GROMACS .gro file of C-alpha atoms in nm:
model
  205
    1UNK     CA    1   2.550   3.458   3.598
    2UNK     CA    2   2.237   3.387   3.815
    3UNK     CA    3   2.026   3.443   3.604
    4UNK     CA    4   2.174   3.248   3.332
    5UNK     CA    5   2.179   3.016   3.535
    6UNK     CA    6   1.804   3.018   3.603
    7UNK     CA    7   1.709   3.039   3.229
    8UNK     CA    8   1.941   2.718   3.215
    9UNK     CA    9   1.715   2.564   3.450
   10UNK     CA   10   1.405   2.648   3.344
   11UNK     CA   11   1.507   2.528   3.003
   12UNK     CA   12   1.581   2.203   3.124
   13UNK     CA   13   1.286   2.168   3.314
   14UNK     CA   14   1.080   2.282   3.020
   15UNK     CA   15   1.249   2.025   2.802
   16UNK     CA   16   1.216   1.735   3.057
   17UNK     CA   17   0.868   1.780   3.069
   18UNK     CA   18   0.830   1.743   2.664
   19UNK     CA   19   1.058   1.435   2.694
   20UNK     CA   20   0.793   1.393   2.996
   21UNK     CA   21   0.481   1.402   2.784
   22UNK     CA   22   0.607   1.221   2.480
   23UNK     CA   23   0.688   0.928   2.698
   24UNK     CA   24   0.359   0.920   2.813
   25UNK     CA   25   0.191   0.982   2.519
   26UNK     CA   26   0.319   0.686   2.407
   27UNK     CA   27   0.233   0.532   2.723
   28UNK     CA   28  -0.105   0.610   2.653
   29UNK     CA   29  -0.072   0.359   2.344
   30UNK     CA   30   0.061   0.088   2.524
   31UNK     CA   31  -0.042  -0.276   2.466
   32UNK     CA   32  -0.087  -0.348   2.841
   33UNK     CA   33  -0.373  -0.157   3.006
   34UNK     CA   34  -0.209  -0.086   3.346
   35UNK     CA   35   0.031   0.140   3.145
   36UNK     CA   36  -0.217   0.270   2.931
   37UNK     CA   37  -0.414   0.363   3.314
   38UNK     CA   38  -0.115   0.502   3.427
   39UNK     CA   39  -0.043   0.717   3.130
   40UNK     CA   40  -0.459   0.790   3.101
   41UNK     CA   41  -0.397   0.961   3.503
   42UNK     CA   42  -0.053   1.148   3.420
   43UNK     CA   43  -0.139   1.310   3.016
   44UNK     CA   44  -0.308   1.576   3.202
   45UNK     CA   45  -0.043   1.860   3.255
   46UNK     CA   46   0.063   1.789   2.904
   47UNK     CA   47  -0.018   2.007   2.595
   48UNK     CA   48  -0.277   1.824   2.342
   49UNK     CA   49  -0.412   1.605   2.636
   50UNK     CA   50  -0.792   1.614   2.588
   51UNK     CA   51  -0.700   1.517   2.170
   52UNK     CA   52  -0.497   1.214   2.257
   53UNK     CA   53  -0.718   1.145   2.554
   54UNK     CA   54  -1.026   1.171   2.322
   55UNK     CA   55  -0.824   0.950   2.071
   56UNK     CA   56  -0.762   0.675   2.299
   57UNK     CA   57  -1.134   0.709   2.391
   58UNK     CA   58  -1.252   0.590   2.120
   59UNK     CA   59  -1.036   0.238   2.020
   60UNK     CA   60  -1.027   0.150   2.418
   61UNK     CA   61  -1.134  -0.171   2.519
   62UNK     CA   62  -1.069  -0.153   2.918
   63UNK     CA   63  -1.352  -0.049   3.130
   64UNK     CA   64  -1.101   0.104   3.376
   65UNK     CA   65  -0.832   0.227   3.111
   66UNK     CA   66  -1.174   0.438   2.987
   67UNK     CA   67  -1.305   0.572   3.317
   68UNK     CA   68  -0.943   0.707   3.425
   69UNK     CA   69  -0.954   0.852   3.030
   70UNK     CA   70  -1.292   1.035   3.135
   71UNK     CA   71  -1.191   1.136   3.474
   72UNK     CA   72  -0.911   1.272   3.320
   73UNK     CA   73  -1.083   1.471   3.081
   74UNK     CA   74  -1.296   1.634   3.322
   75UNK     CA   75  -0.986   1.764   3.504
   76UNK     CA   76  -0.877   1.873   3.144
   77UNK     CA   77  -1.211   2.044   3.090
   78UNK     CA   78  -1.149   2.220   2.749
   79UNK     CA   79  -1.339   2.281   2.496
   80UNK     CA   80  -1.216   1.997   2.350
   81UNK     CA   81  -1.251   1.782   2.626
   82UNK     CA   82  -1.682   1.880   2.634
   83UNK     CA   83  -1.654   1.837   2.288
   84UNK     CA   84  -1.550   1.514   2.285
   85UNK     CA   85  -1.769   1.412   2.544
   86UNK     CA   86  -2.075   1.552   2.320
   87UNK     CA   87  -1.920   1.300   2.030
   88UNK     CA   88  -1.944   0.992   2.294
   89UNK     CA   89  -2.363   1.096   2.329
   90UNK     CA   90  -2.402   1.005   1.978
   91UNK     CA   91  -2.216   0.675   2.005
   92UNK     CA   92  -2.401   0.329   1.949
   93UNK     CA   93  -2.231   0.179   2.270
   94UNK     CA   94  -2.450   0.293   2.559
   95UNK     CA   95  -2.161   0.222   2.829
   96UNK     CA   96  -1.978   0.511   2.700
   97UNK     CA   97  -2.273   0.705   2.718
   98UNK     CA   98  -2.360   0.688   3.043
   99UNK     CA   99  -2.019   0.714   3.126
  100UNK     CA  100  -1.961   1.046   2.929
  101UNK     CA  101  -2.322   1.182   3.074
  102UNK     CA  102  -2.184   1.113   3.447
  103UNK     CA  103  -1.856   1.279   3.332
  104UNK     CA  104  -2.029   1.590   3.248
  105UNK     CA  105  -2.249   1.584   3.482
  106UNK     CA  106  -1.853   1.733   3.689
  107UNK     CA  107  -1.803   2.036   3.443
  108UNK     CA  108  -2.100   2.259   3.526
  109UNK     CA  109  -1.955   2.582   3.429
  110UNK     CA  110  -1.845   2.414   3.083
  111UNK     CA  111  -2.131   2.259   2.967
  112UNK     CA  112  -2.398   2.552   3.050
  113UNK     CA  113  -2.314   2.764   2.752
  114UNK     CA  114  -2.344   2.450   2.515
  115UNK     CA  115  -2.635   2.290   2.689
  116UNK     CA  116  -2.925   2.484   2.479
  117UNK     CA  117  -2.760   2.392   2.203
  118UNK     CA  118  -2.813   2.000   2.339
  119UNK     CA  119  -3.150   2.054   2.448
  120UNK     CA  120  -3.246   2.199   2.072
  121UNK     CA  121  -3.011   1.873   1.923
  122UNK     CA  122  -3.228   1.723   1.601
  123UNK     CA  123  -3.192   1.378   1.772
  124UNK     CA  124  -3.407   1.317   2.088
  125UNK     CA  125  -3.194   1.093   2.223
  126UNK     CA  126  -2.966   1.333   2.279
  127UNK     CA  127  -3.227   1.585   2.414
  128UNK     CA  128  -3.342   1.287   2.647
  129UNK     CA  129  -2.912   1.238   2.706
  130UNK     CA  130  -2.876   1.641   2.807
  131UNK     CA  131  -3.155   1.648   3.052
  132UNK     CA  132  -3.060   1.362   3.217
  133UNK     CA  133  -2.685   1.542   3.233
  134UNK     CA  134  -2.900   1.785   3.395
  135UNK     CA  135  -3.000   1.583   3.710
  136UNK     CA  136  -2.699   1.656   3.900
  137UNK     CA  137  -2.554   1.982   3.746
  138UNK     CA  138  -2.480   2.202   3.985
  139UNK     CA  139  -2.600   2.513   3.827
  140UNK     CA  140  -2.866   2.783   3.887
  141UNK     CA  141  -3.064   2.739   3.554
  142UNK     CA  142  -3.147   2.346   3.578
  143UNK     CA  143  -3.534   2.411   3.637
  144UNK     CA  144  -3.545   2.725   3.397
  145UNK     CA  145  -3.379   2.426   3.103
  146UNK     CA  146  -3.608   2.204   3.199
  147UNK     CA  147  -3.957   2.434   3.230
  148UNK     CA  148  -3.829   2.504   2.866
  149UNK     CA  149  -3.808   2.171   2.768
  150UNK     CA  150  -4.180   2.073   2.883
  151UNK     CA  151  -4.310   2.441   2.752
  152UNK     CA  152  -4.096   2.332   2.380
  153UNK     CA  153  -4.054   1.994   2.327
  154UNK     CA  154  -4.280   1.811   2.054
  155UNK     CA  155  -4.124   1.437   2.183
  156UNK     CA  156  -4.334   1.274   2.431
  157UNK     CA  157  -4.022   1.110   2.575
  158UNK     CA  158  -3.840   1.441   2.593
  159UNK     CA  159  -4.088   1.584   2.813
  160UNK     CA  160  -4.147   1.250   3.054
  161UNK     CA  161  -3.768   1.247   3.127
  162UNK     CA  162  -3.808   1.644   3.195
  163UNK     CA  163  -4.118   1.591   3.407
  164UNK     CA  164  -3.925   1.327   3.609
  165UNK     CA  165  -3.652   1.528   3.718
  166UNK     CA  166  -3.870   1.838   3.765
  167UNK     CA  167  -4.011   1.646   4.052
  168UNK     CA  168  -3.702   1.623   4.182
  169UNK     CA  169  -3.553   1.980   4.180
  170UNK     CA  170  -3.875   2.212   4.039
  171UNK     CA  171  -4.013   2.469   4.267
  172UNK     CA  172  -4.362   2.669   4.251
  173UNK     CA  173  -4.180   2.820   3.944
  174UNK     CA  174  -4.272   2.469   3.722
  175UNK     CA  175  -4.638   2.446   3.844
  176UNK     CA  176  -4.788   2.653   3.588
  177UNK     CA  177  -4.549   2.477   3.266
  178UNK     CA  178  -4.617   2.124   3.420
  179UNK     CA  179  -5.003   2.183   3.406
  180UNK     CA  180  -4.992   2.310   3.037
  181UNK     CA  181  -4.805   2.016   2.932
  182UNK     CA  182  -5.070   1.813   3.057
  183UNK     CA  183  -5.310   1.983   2.848
  184UNK     CA  184  -5.054   1.968   2.552
  185UNK     CA  185  -5.057   1.573   2.626
  186UNK     CA  186  -5.418   1.502   2.734
  187UNK     CA  187  -5.437   1.166   2.596
  188UNK     CA  188  -5.119   1.033   2.729
  189UNK     CA  189  -5.178   0.864   3.052
  190UNK     CA  190  -4.796   0.841   3.203
  191UNK     CA  191  -4.785   1.221   3.123
  192UNK     CA  192  -5.096   1.283   3.310
  193UNK     CA  193  -4.949   1.007   3.608
  194UNK     CA  194  -4.614   1.197   3.645
  195UNK     CA  195  -4.739   1.535   3.576
  196UNK     CA  196  -4.943   1.474   3.860
  197UNK     CA  197  -4.695   1.319   4.093
  198UNK     CA  198  -4.435   1.622   3.991
  199UNK     CA  199  -4.677   1.892   4.146
  200UNK     CA  200  -4.740   1.672   4.407
  201UNK     CA  201  -4.396   1.630   4.519
  202UNK     CA  202  -4.331   2.018   4.445
  203UNK     CA  203  -4.597   2.160   4.671
  204UNK     CA  204  -4.650   1.847   4.905
  205UNK     CA  205  -5.001   1.847   4.891
   0.00000   0.00000   0.00000
């Protein structure tokens, strides 16, 4: 009898969770921004949370709700959430792009496997955004990724962004690649200046 009671209790709990998630999903579509905000916060334990959050993110106009959606996506952190944040890098909405970049910085383990793809994207803007993500991405390969950028990327703005960041996070390992970049863009004054500054910061000379 005790076992049957336990099974009934578990089934009841699961049913309540489903009903609760259904209500939360409906609330995420509410006309009331405060209701949507609470729903975006509470939905993280529900099945399909990332897809529902991303669908709402595409049409969300309230900044506070959008920020909660992005925070919840980082809490879920599954492949759907990561793919959705990557799509945000291609939006024309500069505010959403920047918010997505900040959100992705909180997912180092999830972003690391796709960083090489982002840094080799056909769109130089996406490559720049990827470098921006590296700024606060707590991952041991950050410097190596940046070295790869300044050695291989042909776009001056992408390289310049990577050089600026290497000046902050780079070590002696970066100096040779930085010097090679200076010769590769020997007619670009900004690269000459930023490369010298980065090496000075790294070496302390």
